[in-house]
Every structure is written in structure tokens, then in C-alpha cells.
């Protein structure tokens, strides 16, 4: 009888405990949701605040030069005449050249380290070594470019100039080594870990039955790679490319050390050039407050817009590719 009198109370207490636990979980879930929303709003506010501050600092140059600043080529500090075109050209040209080099090399590394071309005890260390490049400070890579890369590739650049001068890309009388081509190679080395690591992760998550199914139908390994794996992983590879491009656009120290810092716009890869991050690093610490600082901040605003456009374009392109796959 004693046991029968206790059992109903125990059942009620158990139900109350369950209800209390459910209520606690609901409040935890709501609290976490509010916390995440708060962080999202904070990031948006921080982004808008950054844009506002940069715009306010660039306003003197914006008011004086307007959109003509974008295609003006003169940069005369004494005369207070400023134009952004040489820096925009150098930034875009060096970054695109880096992407042209890094994408095929990065994909090759991703394939070698994700497929069964090498033993497993070789693939993982090789992938790790490539990712370690991202940990090397920019200034170290710049010094490596000055002391190692330039002496090694200068004879090649001289040979290209002497034998293929009729091609605009190599139309330079006497290459010095500090030029757009060298900067593109340095940038390619710096963005290679991003391109290779993300592409490798994309290829590794592709289901195994894609490979086995393709080979069961008679496809060779290379046919499987080019007709199945790469098309399947294309959205992720495009995303990796855009992330690498964003890194290349904002790189400063290493590029400043090897690009030549020349305001001359040339179609030749063997001529010096200049980038927006490089001129900001070189001139901003000593710039006088006023129009000079405003022009430099205007350049920073342009770089901000370019990188933002690249990221938005990457998101849109990945979404379009995913829709086509479906």
C-alpha cells in the first residue's frame, strides 16, 4: 500500500522535471538565437561604421576630384593633383596574374593530395607543407622574392624581352626584376595555400560512389577527374578562387618590395607597377592631413569597394552554379 501511494507522486514529479527541462531548453535556445542575432547586427553596424569613417576621411578628395579620380593618372603631392588609375591597374593586374598562376597549381596540388596518386603517408604531409606557407609572414616572402626569386627569374625575363619584344606583354628594353611579373609570382605563392587547401577539402567531401560509379562505366581516372570530380566541386573551387583573389587584392608588404612602385602604366609584365595597398603603406605614415590624406583614403575606399564586389560576385556565382547543378 505504501508503494502504491508513492508512485503517483513520483510520476507527477517526473513530469514536472520533464516540463522544467523543456522550458529550460526553450529559454537556452531563445537566448542563443538572440545572441547570434546580436552578433550579426553588431557586425553589420561595424561594417557600416567602417564605411562611414573611410568615406568621411576621403570626402575632401571626393569633393575636389569626384569620379575623375578613378581615371586620372597623375599623382603630384606638391601640386596636390591625385589620380588613382595607376594604382587600380597595378592592383588588378598583379592579382589577376597571381590567380592565373595559383589556380592551376592549386588544383594540381589539391588533386595530388586528395586522390590516390601518392601513398597516404605522403599525401597528408604534402598538404600540410603547402598550408604552412600561409603561416610565413608577408615580409619574409618579400625578402625571399628580393634575394632569391628576382636573381633566379631575371635571366628569364631578360631572355623574354630580347626574343619576344614584339609581344606587348614582354615589350621592355631592360627588365630590372622589380616588376609586375615578379609581383604576380609572389602573390601566387601567398594565395596558393588558400586555393590548394579549400579545393582539396572540396574534393575530399565528394562521395566515393561518384568515383566508383564513373570508373564502373568505363571512364579512366583522368576522365573521372575532369568529367565528374571537377564539375561536381566547381562551386567550391570558384569560392576558393574568389577568396584567394580577395587575399591577393589586399596584400601589401611583399608586393611593395618586388613590384617596382612605378606610376607608369604599361601592358608589359616586365615593367614596374604600383598597387593601392603599396602606396598606402609607403605614403600614409608621412602624409599631411588634408587633401593628401583624403586622396589616400579615397584609394582605400576604392580598394574596399573592389574587394566587396569580388566577394558579392563570388557568392552570386556560387549560387548560380549550385542552381545549375540542381
PDB file of C-alpha atoms in Angstrom:
ATOM      1  CA  UNK A   1       0.000   0.000   0.000  1.00  0.00           C
ATOM      2  CA  UNK A   2       2.889   2.327   0.818  1.00  0.00           C
ATOM      3  CA  UNK A   3       4.396   1.799  -2.575  1.00  0.00           C
ATOM      4  CA  UNK A   4       1.098   2.496  -4.357  1.00  0.00           C
ATOM      5  CA  UNK A   5       0.760   5.802  -2.538  1.00  0.00           C
ATOM      6  CA  UNK A   6       4.252   6.942  -3.549  1.00  0.00           C
ATOM      7  CA  UNK A   7       4.083   6.041  -7.241  1.00  0.00           C
ATOM      8  CA  UNK A   8       1.594   8.752  -8.317  1.00  0.00           C
ATOM      9  CA  UNK A   9       3.699  11.429  -6.640  1.00  0.00           C
ATOM     10  CA  UNK A  10       6.832  10.119  -8.345  1.00  0.00           C
ATOM     11  CA  UNK A  11       5.096  10.181 -11.732  1.00  0.00           C
ATOM     12  CA  UNK A  12       3.951  13.749 -11.185  1.00  0.00           C
ATOM     13  CA  UNK A  13       7.421  14.810 -10.096  1.00  0.00           C
ATOM     14  CA  UNK A  14       8.906  13.166 -13.168  1.00  0.00           C
ATOM     15  CA  UNK A  15       6.523  15.011 -15.462  1.00  0.00           C
ATOM     16  CA  UNK A  16       7.293  18.282 -13.711  1.00  0.00           C
ATOM     17  CA  UNK A  17      11.027  17.650 -14.172  1.00  0.00           C
ATOM     18  CA  UNK A  18      10.483  16.997 -17.866  1.00  0.00           C
ATOM     19  CA  UNK A  19       8.438  20.184 -18.266  1.00  0.00           C
ATOM     20  CA  UNK A  20      11.060  22.184 -16.363  1.00  0.00           C
ATOM     21  CA  UNK A  21      13.829  20.753 -18.554  1.00  0.00           C
ATOM     22  CA  UNK A  22      11.864  21.529 -21.728  1.00  0.00           C
ATOM     23  CA  UNK A  23      11.263  25.102 -20.568  1.00  0.00           C
ATOM     24  CA  UNK A  24      14.950  25.466 -19.758  1.00  0.00           C
ATOM     25  CA  UNK A  25      15.929  24.172 -23.194  1.00  0.00           C
ATOM     26  CA  UNK A  26      13.480  26.570 -24.854  1.00  0.00           C
ATOM     27  CA  UNK A  27      14.967  29.541 -22.992  1.00  0.00           C
ATOM     28  CA  UNK A  28      18.501  28.402 -23.822  1.00  0.00           C
ATOM     29  CA  UNK A  29      17.559  28.080 -27.475  1.00  0.00           C
ATOM     30  CA  UNK A  30      15.951  31.515 -27.499  1.00  0.00           C
ATOM     31  CA  UNK A  31      18.924  33.017 -25.671  1.00  0.00           C
ATOM     32  CA  UNK A  32      21.364  31.516 -28.152  1.00  0.00           C
ATOM     33  CA  UNK A  33      19.249  32.777 -31.034  1.00  0.00           C
ATOM     34  CA  UNK A  34      19.202  36.308 -29.583  1.00  0.00           C
ATOM     35  CA  UNK A  35      22.954  36.127 -29.036  1.00  0.00           C
ATOM     36  CA  UNK A  36      23.595  35.108 -32.649  1.00  0.00           C
ATOM     37  CA  UNK A  37      21.263  37.827 -33.938  1.00  0.00           C
ATOM     38  CA  UNK A  38      23.048  40.344 -31.727  1.00  0.00           C
ATOM     39  CA  UNK A  39      26.432  39.370 -33.139  1.00  0.00           C
ATOM     40  CA  UNK A  40      25.061  39.613 -36.685  1.00  0.00           C
ATOM     41  CA  UNK A  41      23.663  43.081 -36.031  1.00  0.00           C
ATOM     42  CA  UNK A  42      26.942  44.122 -34.403  1.00  0.00           C
ATOM     43  CA  UNK A  43      28.938  43.003 -37.454  1.00  0.00           C
ATOM     44  CA  UNK A  44      26.577  44.889 -39.771  1.00  0.00           C
ATOM     45  CA  UNK A  45      26.866  48.033 -37.648  1.00  0.00           C
ATOM     46  CA  UNK A  46      30.656  47.689 -37.540  1.00  0.00           C
ATOM     47  CA  UNK A  47      30.747  47.322 -41.324  1.00  0.00           C
ATOM     48  CA  UNK A  48      28.615  50.426 -41.875  1.00  0.00           C
ATOM     49  CA  UNK A  49      30.660  52.335 -39.326  1.00  0.00           C
ATOM     50  CA  UNK A  50      33.889  51.483 -41.164  1.00  0.00           C
ATOM     51  CA  UNK A  51      32.397  52.606 -44.464  1.00  0.00           C
ATOM     52  CA  UNK A  52      31.209  55.860 -42.890  1.00  0.00           C
ATOM     53  CA  UNK A  53      34.601  56.648 -41.318  1.00  0.00           C
ATOM     54  CA  UNK A  54      36.515  55.906 -44.516  1.00  0.00           C
ATOM     55  CA  UNK A  55      34.062  57.952 -46.571  1.00  0.00           C
ATOM     56  CA  UNK A  56      34.313  60.916 -44.188  1.00  0.00           C
ATOM     57  CA  UNK A  57      38.108  60.855 -44.287  1.00  0.00           C
ATOM     58  CA  UNK A  58      38.076  60.603 -48.100  1.00  0.00           C
ATOM     59  CA  UNK A  59      35.471  63.356 -48.526  1.00  0.00           C
ATOM     60  CA  UNK A  60      37.963  66.204 -49.236  1.00  0.00           C
ATOM     61  CA  UNK A  61      39.377  64.269 -52.207  1.00  0.00           C
ATOM     62  CA  UNK A  62      35.924  63.114 -53.300  1.00  0.00           C
ATOM     63  CA  UNK A  63      34.621  66.688 -53.289  1.00  0.00           C
ATOM     64  CA  UNK A  64      37.584  68.001 -55.290  1.00  0.00           C
ATOM     65  CA  UNK A  65      38.225  65.210 -57.818  1.00  0.00           C
ATOM     66  CA  UNK A  66      34.919  63.331 -57.950  1.00  0.00           C
ATOM     67  CA  UNK A  67      34.796  60.245 -60.161  1.00  0.00           C
ATOM     68  CA  UNK A  68      37.567  61.691 -62.315  1.00  0.00           C
ATOM     69  CA  UNK A  69      39.920  60.445 -59.624  1.00  0.00           C
ATOM     70  CA  UNK A  70      39.336  56.916 -60.936  1.00  0.00           C
ATOM     71  CA  UNK A  71      40.834  57.500 -64.401  1.00  0.00           C
ATOM     72  CA  UNK A  72      43.335  60.245 -63.685  1.00  0.00           C
ATOM     73  CA  UNK A  73      46.980  59.095 -63.967  1.00  0.00           C
ATOM     74  CA  UNK A  74      48.822  61.983 -62.318  1.00  0.00           C
ATOM     75  CA  UNK A  75      49.966  61.804 -58.697  1.00  0.00           C
ATOM     76  CA  UNK A  76      51.743  65.018 -57.731  1.00  0.00           C
ATOM     77  CA  UNK A  77      51.902  65.664 -54.000  1.00  0.00           C
ATOM     78  CA  UNK A  78      53.397  69.180 -54.317  1.00  0.00           C
ATOM     79  CA  UNK A  79      50.761  70.316 -56.813  1.00  0.00           C
ATOM     80  CA  UNK A  80      48.041  68.429 -54.920  1.00  0.00           C
ATOM     81  CA  UNK A  81      46.930  66.597 -58.034  1.00  0.00           C
ATOM     82  CA  UNK A  82      45.980  62.996 -57.461  1.00  0.00           C
ATOM     83  CA  UNK A  83      44.752  60.166 -59.664  1.00  0.00           C
ATOM     84  CA  UNK A  84      44.039  56.528 -58.884  1.00  0.00           C
ATOM     85  CA  UNK A  85      44.295  54.785 -62.260  1.00  0.00           C
ATOM     86  CA  UNK A  86      47.936  53.568 -61.978  1.00  0.00           C
ATOM     87  CA  UNK A  87      47.221  52.054 -58.574  1.00  0.00           C
ATOM     88  CA  UNK A  88      43.947  50.464 -59.660  1.00  0.00           C
ATOM     89  CA  UNK A  89      45.667  48.994 -62.712  1.00  0.00           C
ATOM     90  CA  UNK A  90      48.580  47.614 -60.693  1.00  0.00           C
ATOM     91  CA  UNK A  91      46.286  46.106 -58.063  1.00  0.00           C
ATOM     92  CA  UNK A  92      44.014  44.374 -60.562  1.00  0.00           C
ATOM     93  CA  UNK A  93      46.795  43.277 -62.943  1.00  0.00           C
ATOM     94  CA  UNK A  94      49.001  41.753 -60.234  1.00  0.00           C
ATOM     95  CA  UNK A  95      46.039  39.998 -58.585  1.00  0.00           C
ATOM     96  CA  UNK A  96      44.707  38.553 -61.841  1.00  0.00           C
ATOM     97  CA  UNK A  97      48.187  37.383 -62.797  1.00  0.00           C
ATOM     98  CA  UNK A  98      48.503  35.691 -59.405  1.00  0.00           C
ATOM     99  CA  UNK A  99      45.160  33.955 -59.909  1.00  0.00           C
ATOM    100  CA  UNK A 100      46.203  32.716 -63.355  1.00  0.00           C
ATOM    101  CA  UNK A 101      49.255  31.108 -61.774  1.00  0.00           C
ATOM    102  CA  UNK A 102      47.749  29.912 -58.494  1.00  0.00           C
ATOM    103  CA  UNK A 103      44.531  28.307 -59.780  1.00  0.00           C
ATOM    104  CA  UNK A 104      46.065  25.544 -61.967  1.00  0.00           C
ATOM    105  CA  UNK A 105      48.897  24.927 -59.492  1.00  0.00           C
ATOM    106  CA  UNK A 106      46.493  24.873 -56.548  1.00  0.00           C
ATOM    107  CA  UNK A 107      44.130  22.482 -58.321  1.00  0.00           C
ATOM    108  CA  UNK A 108      47.037  20.206 -59.202  1.00  0.00           C
ATOM    109  CA  UNK A 109      48.147  20.139 -55.559  1.00  0.00           C
ATOM    110  CA  UNK A 110      44.569  19.518 -54.422  1.00  0.00           C
ATOM    111  CA  UNK A 111      44.202  16.579 -56.813  1.00  0.00           C
ATOM    112  CA  UNK A 112      47.545  15.034 -55.872  1.00  0.00           C
ATOM    113  CA  UNK A 113      46.839  15.323 -52.148  1.00  0.00           C
ATOM    114  CA  UNK A 114      43.208  14.149 -52.299  1.00  0.00           C
ATOM    115  CA  UNK A 115      43.287  11.342 -54.870  1.00  0.00           C
ATOM    116  CA  UNK A 116      45.269   8.088 -54.820  1.00  0.00           C
ATOM    117  CA  UNK A 117      48.209   9.333 -56.849  1.00  0.00           C
ATOM    118  CA  UNK A 118      50.532   9.096 -53.834  1.00  0.00           C
ATOM    119  CA  UNK A 119      50.610   6.909 -50.715  1.00  0.00           C
ATOM    120  CA  UNK A 120      48.586   8.230 -47.795  1.00  0.00           C
ATOM    121  CA  UNK A 121      51.722   8.798 -45.697  1.00  0.00           C
ATOM    122  CA  UNK A 122      52.944  11.194 -48.400  1.00  0.00           C
ATOM    123  CA  UNK A 123      49.666  12.978 -49.223  1.00  0.00           C
ATOM    124  CA  UNK A 124      48.936  14.344 -45.755  1.00  0.00           C
ATOM    125  CA  UNK A 125      52.440  15.751 -45.086  1.00  0.00           C
ATOM    126  CA  UNK A 126      52.486  17.294 -48.564  1.00  0.00           C
ATOM    127  CA  UNK A 127      49.154  19.032 -47.963  1.00  0.00           C
ATOM    128  CA  UNK A 128      50.367  20.194 -44.544  1.00  0.00           C
ATOM    129  CA  UNK A 129      53.557  21.656 -46.018  1.00  0.00           C
ATOM    130  CA  UNK A 130      51.585  23.642 -48.583  1.00  0.00           C
ATOM    131  CA  UNK A 131      49.290  25.017 -45.882  1.00  0.00           C
ATOM    132  CA  UNK A 132      52.330  26.068 -43.856  1.00  0.00           C
ATOM    133  CA  UNK A 133      53.101  28.706 -46.496  1.00  0.00           C
ATOM    134  CA  UNK A 134      50.144  30.674 -45.139  1.00  0.00           C
ATOM    135  CA  UNK A 135      51.947  30.940 -41.790  1.00  0.00           C
ATOM    136  CA  UNK A 136      55.023  32.617 -43.301  1.00  0.00           C
ATOM    137  CA  UNK A 137      54.994  36.387 -42.629  1.00  0.00           C
ATOM    138  CA  UNK A 138      54.492  38.571 -45.675  1.00  0.00           C
ATOM    139  CA  UNK A 139      57.754  40.413 -45.154  1.00  0.00           C
ATOM    140  CA  UNK A 140      59.682  37.128 -45.157  1.00  0.00           C
ATOM    141  CA  UNK A 141      58.184  36.167 -48.503  1.00  0.00           C
ATOM    142  CA  UNK A 142      59.032  39.646 -49.783  1.00  0.00           C
ATOM    143  CA  UNK A 143      62.657  39.262 -48.706  1.00  0.00           C
ATOM    144  CA  UNK A 144      62.754  35.826 -50.324  1.00  0.00           C
ATOM    145  CA  UNK A 145      61.488  37.443 -53.501  1.00  0.00           C
ATOM    146  CA  UNK A 146      64.198  40.116 -53.402  1.00  0.00           C
ATOM    147  CA  UNK A 147      67.138  37.832 -52.623  1.00  0.00           C
ATOM    148  CA  UNK A 148      66.131  34.569 -54.314  1.00  0.00           C
ATOM    149  CA  UNK A 149      63.286  34.943 -56.797  1.00  0.00           C
ATOM    150  CA  UNK A 150      64.458  38.052 -58.645  1.00  0.00           C
ATOM    151  CA  UNK A 151      68.036  36.772 -59.304  1.00  0.00           C
ATOM    152  CA  UNK A 152      66.611  33.437 -60.485  1.00  0.00           C
ATOM    153  CA  UNK A 153      63.976  34.785 -62.893  1.00  0.00           C
ATOM    154  CA  UNK A 154      65.829  37.899 -64.082  1.00  0.00           C
ATOM    155  CA  UNK A 155      67.724  35.967 -66.810  1.00  0.00           C
ATOM    156  CA  UNK A 156      64.396  34.526 -67.995  1.00  0.00           C
ATOM    157  CA  UNK A 157      62.837  37.991 -68.064  1.00  0.00           C
ATOM    158  CA  UNK A 158      65.813  39.344 -70.000  1.00  0.00           C
ATOM    159  CA  UNK A 159      65.519  36.477 -72.487  1.00  0.00           C
ATOM    160  CA  UNK A 160      61.784  37.101 -72.923  1.00  0.00           C
ATOM    161  CA  UNK A 161      62.417  40.788 -73.519  1.00  0.00           C
ATOM    162  CA  UNK A 162      65.158  40.098 -76.054  1.00  0.00           C
ATOM    163  CA  UNK A 163      63.333  37.413 -78.050  1.00  0.00           C
ATOM    164  CA  UNK A 164      59.646  38.288 -77.685  1.00  0.00           C
ATOM    165  CA  UNK A 165      59.714  42.053 -77.545  1.00  0.00           C
ATOM    166  CA  UNK A 166      57.181  42.138 -80.379  1.00  0.00           C
ATOM    167  CA  UNK A 167      54.630  40.799 -77.880  1.00  0.00           C
ATOM    168  CA  UNK A 168      53.242  43.698 -75.775  1.00  0.00           C
ATOM    169  CA  UNK A 169      53.429  41.590 -72.606  1.00  0.00           C
ATOM    170  CA  UNK A 170      57.239  41.454 -72.892  1.00  0.00           C
ATOM    171  CA  UNK A 171      57.953  44.786 -74.574  1.00  0.00           C
ATOM    172  CA  UNK A 172      60.584  46.119 -72.168  1.00  0.00           C
ATOM    173  CA  UNK A 173      64.121  47.202 -73.027  1.00  0.00           C
ATOM    174  CA  UNK A 174      65.956  46.098 -69.880  1.00  0.00           C
ATOM    175  CA  UNK A 175      63.965  44.360 -67.150  1.00  0.00           C
ATOM    176  CA  UNK A 176      65.183  45.057 -63.625  1.00  0.00           C
ATOM    177  CA  UNK A 177      63.367  42.203 -61.883  1.00  0.00           C
ATOM    178  CA  UNK A 178      61.187  44.532 -59.809  1.00  0.00           C
ATOM    179  CA  UNK A 179      58.109  44.377 -61.968  1.00  0.00           C
ATOM    180  CA  UNK A 180      54.554  43.166 -62.386  1.00  0.00           C
ATOM    181  CA  UNK A 181      55.525  39.591 -63.265  1.00  0.00           C
ATOM    182  CA  UNK A 182      57.589  39.182 -60.112  1.00  0.00           C
ATOM    183  CA  UNK A 183      54.786  40.631 -58.011  1.00  0.00           C
ATOM    184  CA  UNK A 184      52.310  38.225 -59.625  1.00  0.00           C
ATOM    185  CA  UNK A 185      54.518  35.241 -58.797  1.00  0.00           C
ATOM    186  CA  UNK A 186      54.948  36.385 -55.188  1.00  0.00           C
ATOM    187  CA  UNK A 187      51.204  36.867 -54.831  1.00  0.00           C
ATOM    188  CA  UNK A 188      50.572  33.449 -56.379  1.00  0.00           C
ATOM    189  CA  UNK A 189      52.820  31.858 -53.764  1.00  0.00           C
ATOM    190  CA  UNK A 190      50.987  33.683 -50.977  1.00  0.00           C
ATOM    191  CA  UNK A 191      47.491  32.704 -52.096  1.00  0.00           C
ATOM    192  CA  UNK A 192      48.444  29.144 -53.056  1.00  0.00           C
ATOM    193  CA  UNK A 193      47.616  27.675 -49.603  1.00  0.00           C
ATOM    194  CA  UNK A 194      44.089  29.107 -49.745  1.00  0.00           C
ATOM    195  CA  UNK A 195      43.483  27.783 -53.238  1.00  0.00           C
ATOM    196  CA  UNK A 196      45.006  24.344 -52.590  1.00  0.00           C
ATOM    197  CA  UNK A 197      43.562  23.733 -49.108  1.00  0.00           C
ATOM    198  CA  UNK A 198      39.966  24.701 -49.896  1.00  0.00           C
ATOM    199  CA  UNK A 199      39.994  22.867 -53.246  1.00  0.00           C
ATOM    200  CA  UNK A 200      41.370  19.768 -51.508  1.00  0.00           C
ATOM    201  CA  UNK A 201      38.612  19.897 -48.887  1.00  0.00           C
ATOM    202  CA  UNK A 202      36.022  20.272 -51.649  1.00  0.00           C
ATOM    203  CA  UNK A 203      37.339  17.214 -53.500  1.00  0.00           C
ATOM    204  CA  UNK A 204      37.526  15.139 -50.312  1.00  0.00           C
ATOM    205  CA  UNK A 205      33.838  15.653 -49.477  1.00  0.00           C
ATOM    206  CA  UNK A 206      32.674  14.424 -52.894  1.00  0.00           C
ATOM    207  CA  UNK A 207      31.056  10.997 -52.231  1.00  0.00           C
ATOM    208  CA  UNK A 208      33.183   7.977 -53.084  1.00  0.00           C
ATOM    209  CA  UNK A 209      30.447   6.437 -55.209  1.00  0.00           C
ATOM    210  CA  UNK A 210      30.925   9.244 -57.759  1.00  0.00           C
ATOM    211  CA  UNK A 211      34.404   7.907 -58.426  1.00  0.00           C
ATOM    212  CA  UNK A 212      33.494   4.241 -58.340  1.00  0.00           C
ATOM    213  CA  UNK A 213      30.392   4.777 -60.453  1.00  0.00           C
ATOM    214  CA  UNK A 214      32.315   6.661 -63.117  1.00  0.00           C
ATOM    215  CA  UNK A 215      35.047   4.047 -63.310  1.00  0.00           C
ATOM    216  CA  UNK A 216      32.466   1.252 -63.331  1.00  0.00           C
ATOM    217  CA  UNK A 217      31.055   2.807 -66.503  1.00  0.00           C
ATOM    218  CA  UNK A 218      34.468   2.552 -68.147  1.00  0.00           C
ATOM    219  CA  UNK A 219      35.895   6.020 -67.514  1.00  0.00           C
ATOM    220  CA  UNK A 220      39.590   6.376 -66.840  1.00  0.00           C
ATOM    221  CA  UNK A 221      40.900   8.139 -63.747  1.00  0.00           C
ATOM    222  CA  UNK A 222      41.561  11.358 -65.672  1.00  0.00           C
ATOM    223  CA  UNK A 223      38.137  11.225 -67.307  1.00  0.00           C
ATOM    224  CA  UNK A 224      36.640  10.810 -63.840  1.00  0.00           C
ATOM    225  CA  UNK A 225      38.583  13.817 -62.584  1.00  0.00           C
ATOM    226  CA  UNK A 226      37.747  16.167 -65.452  1.00  0.00           C
ATOM    227  CA  UNK A 227      34.187  15.000 -66.165  1.00  0.00           C
ATOM    228  CA  UNK A 228      32.931  14.125 -62.682  1.00  0.00           C
ATOM    229  CA  UNK A 229      35.006  15.436 -59.786  1.00  0.00           C
ATOM    230  CA  UNK A 230      35.916  18.920 -61.024  1.00  0.00           C
ATOM    231  CA  UNK A 231      32.405  19.724 -62.338  1.00  0.00           C
ATOM    232  CA  UNK A 232      30.893  18.476 -59.067  1.00  0.00           C
ATOM    233  CA  UNK A 233      33.261  20.535 -56.966  1.00  0.00           C
ATOM    234  CA  UNK A 234      33.139  23.598 -59.236  1.00  0.00           C
ATOM    235  CA  UNK A 235      31.125  25.830 -56.826  1.00  0.00           C
ATOM    236  CA  UNK A 236      33.621  25.208 -54.042  1.00  0.00           C
ATOM    237  CA  UNK A 237      36.580  25.721 -56.356  1.00  0.00           C
ATOM    238  CA  UNK A 238      35.113  29.014 -57.557  1.00  0.00           C
ATOM    239  CA  UNK A 239      34.658  30.067 -53.936  1.00  0.00           C
ATOM    240  CA  UNK A 240      38.290  29.194 -53.206  1.00  0.00           C
ATOM    241  CA  UNK A 241      39.396  31.231 -56.220  1.00  0.00           C
ATOM    242  CA  UNK A 242      37.458  34.279 -55.078  1.00  0.00           C
ATOM    243  CA  UNK A 243      38.821  34.025 -51.543  1.00  0.00           C
ATOM    244  CA  UNK A 244      42.329  33.810 -52.957  1.00  0.00           C
ATOM    245  CA  UNK A 245      41.638  36.813 -55.175  1.00  0.00           C
ATOM    246  CA  UNK A 246      40.444  38.795 -52.172  1.00  0.00           C
ATOM    247  CA  UNK A 247      43.691  37.972 -50.360  1.00  0.00           C
ATOM    248  CA  UNK A 248      45.742  38.999 -53.393  1.00  0.00           C
ATOM    249  CA  UNK A 249      43.965  42.352 -53.741  1.00  0.00           C
ATOM    250  CA  UNK A 250      44.803  43.354 -50.184  1.00  0.00           C
ATOM    251  CA  UNK A 251      48.372  42.083 -49.917  1.00  0.00           C
ATOM    252  CA  UNK A 252      50.811  44.861 -49.043  1.00  0.00           C
ATOM    253  CA  UNK A 253      54.363  44.305 -47.814  1.00  0.00           C
ATOM    254  CA  UNK A 254      55.598  41.510 -50.075  1.00  0.00           C
ATOM    255  CA  UNK A 255      54.202  43.191 -53.193  1.00  0.00           C
ATOM    256  CA  UNK A 256      55.640  46.575 -52.224  1.00  0.00           C
ATOM    257  CA  UNK A 257      59.110  45.026 -52.078  1.00  0.00           C
ATOM    258  CA  UNK A 258      59.102  43.493 -55.577  1.00  0.00           C
ATOM    259  CA  UNK A 259      56.662  45.385 -57.832  1.00  0.00           C
ATOM    260  CA  UNK A 260      58.897  48.375 -58.554  1.00  0.00           C
ATOM    261  CA  UNK A 261      56.475  51.040 -57.270  1.00  0.00           C
ATOM    262  CA  UNK A 262      56.215  52.805 -60.630  1.00  0.00           C
ATOM    263  CA  UNK A 263      53.315  55.057 -61.642  1.00  0.00           C
ATOM    264  CA  UNK A 264      53.876  54.213 -65.308  1.00  0.00           C
ATOM    265  CA  UNK A 265      51.027  52.152 -66.797  1.00  0.00           C
ATOM    266  CA  UNK A 266      52.350  49.570 -69.232  1.00  0.00           C
ATOM    267  CA  UNK A 267      50.970  46.470 -70.893  1.00  0.00           C
ATOM    268  CA  UNK A 268      54.318  44.757 -70.345  1.00  0.00           C
ATOM    269  CA  UNK A 269      54.619  42.378 -67.422  1.00  0.00           C
ATOM    270  CA  UNK A 270      58.323  43.241 -67.229  1.00  0.00           C
ATOM    271  CA  UNK A 271      57.710  46.885 -66.279  1.00  0.00           C
ATOM    272  CA  UNK A 272      57.262  48.161 -62.764  1.00  0.00           C
ATOM    273  CA  UNK A 273      53.844  48.969 -61.381  1.00  0.00           C
ATOM    274  CA  UNK A 274      52.152  50.124 -58.172  1.00  0.00           C
ATOM    275  CA  UNK A 275      49.251  48.864 -56.072  1.00  0.00           C
ATOM    276  CA  UNK A 276      46.771  50.562 -53.757  1.00  0.00           C
ATOM    277  CA  UNK A 277      47.986  48.755 -50.605  1.00  0.00           C
ATOM    278  CA  UNK A 278      51.595  49.569 -51.525  1.00  0.00           C
ATOM    279  CA  UNK A 279      51.023  53.321 -51.892  1.00  0.00           C
ATOM    280  CA  UNK A 280      49.028  53.367 -48.656  1.00  0.00           C
ATOM    281  CA  UNK A 281      51.899  51.679 -46.823  1.00  0.00           C
ATOM    282  CA  UNK A 282      54.533  53.950 -48.373  1.00  0.00           C
ATOM    283  CA  UNK A 283      52.847  57.348 -48.101  1.00  0.00           C
ATOM    284  CA  UNK A 284      50.200  57.281 -45.390  1.00  0.00           C
ATOM    285  CA  UNK A 285      52.563  57.442 -42.366  1.00  0.00           C
ATOM    286  CA  UNK A 286      54.106  60.694 -43.673  1.00  0.00           C
ATOM    287  CA  UNK A 287      51.054  62.163 -45.394  1.00  0.00           C
ATOM    288  CA  UNK A 288      49.955  65.635 -44.363  1.00  0.00           C
ATOM    289  CA  UNK A 289      46.431  65.966 -43.061  1.00  0.00           C
ATOM    290  CA  UNK A 290      44.239  67.363 -45.782  1.00  0.00           C
ATOM    291  CA  UNK A 291      43.992  66.575 -49.460  1.00  0.00           C
ATOM    292  CA  UNK A 292      46.888  64.107 -49.477  1.00  0.00           C
ATOM    293  CA  UNK A 293      45.383  62.052 -46.656  1.00  0.00           C
ATOM    294  CA  UNK A 294      41.984  62.347 -48.312  1.00  0.00           C
ATOM    295  CA  UNK A 295      43.358  61.030 -51.607  1.00  0.00           C
ATOM    296  CA  UNK A 296      44.987  58.071 -49.883  1.00  0.00           C
ATOM    297  CA  UNK A 297      41.776  57.312 -48.013  1.00  0.00           C
ATOM    298  CA  UNK A 298      39.891  57.626 -51.306  1.00  0.00           C
ATOM    299  CA  UNK A 299      42.197  54.901 -52.630  1.00  0.00           C
ATOM    300  CA  UNK A 300      41.391  52.797 -49.563  1.00  0.00           C
ATOM    301  CA  UNK A 301      37.686  53.292 -50.240  1.00  0.00           C
ATOM    302  CA  UNK A 302      38.179  52.157 -53.851  1.00  0.00           C
ATOM    303  CA  UNK A 303      40.024  49.038 -52.667  1.00  0.00           C
ATOM    304  CA  UNK A 304      37.223  48.394 -50.183  1.00  0.00           C
ATOM    305  CA  UNK A 305      34.628  48.586 -52.965  1.00  0.00           C
ATOM    306  CA  UNK A 306      36.677  46.297 -55.237  1.00  0.00           C
ATOM    307  CA  UNK A 307      37.088  43.595 -52.593  1.00  0.00           C
ATOM    308  CA  UNK A 308      33.427  43.881 -51.616  1.00  0.00           C
ATOM    309  CA  UNK A 309      32.409  43.493 -55.264  1.00  0.00           C
ATOM    310  CA  UNK A 310      34.630  40.409 -55.569  1.00  0.00           C
ATOM    311  CA  UNK A 311      33.040  38.796 -52.505  1.00  0.00           C
ATOM    312  CA  UNK A 312      29.498  39.593 -53.648  1.00  0.00           C
ATOM    313  CA  UNK A 313      30.307  38.283 -57.114  1.00  0.00           C
ATOM    314  CA  UNK A 314      31.679  35.086 -55.588  1.00  0.00           C
ATOM    315  CA  UNK A 315      28.502  34.481 -53.577  1.00  0.00           C
ATOM    316  CA  UNK A 316      26.273  35.128 -56.596  1.00  0.00           C
ATOM    317  CA  UNK A 317      28.377  32.941 -58.884  1.00  0.00           C
ATOM    318  CA  UNK A 318      28.434  30.033 -56.414  1.00  0.00           C
ATOM    319  CA  UNK A 319      24.667  30.258 -56.002  1.00  0.00           C
ATOM    320  CA  UNK A 320      24.175  30.223 -59.788  1.00  0.00           C
ATOM    321  CA  UNK A 321      26.421  27.190 -60.144  1.00  0.00           C
ATOM    322  CA  UNK A 322      24.553  25.367 -57.382  1.00  0.00           C
ATOM    323  CA  UNK A 323      21.233  26.094 -59.078  1.00  0.00           C
ATOM    324  CA  UNK A 324      22.512  24.721 -62.379  1.00  0.00           C
ATOM    325  CA  UNK A 325      23.630  21.536 -60.651  1.00  0.00           C
ATOM    326  CA  UNK A 326      20.160  21.041 -59.208  1.00  0.00           C
TER     327      UNK A 326
END
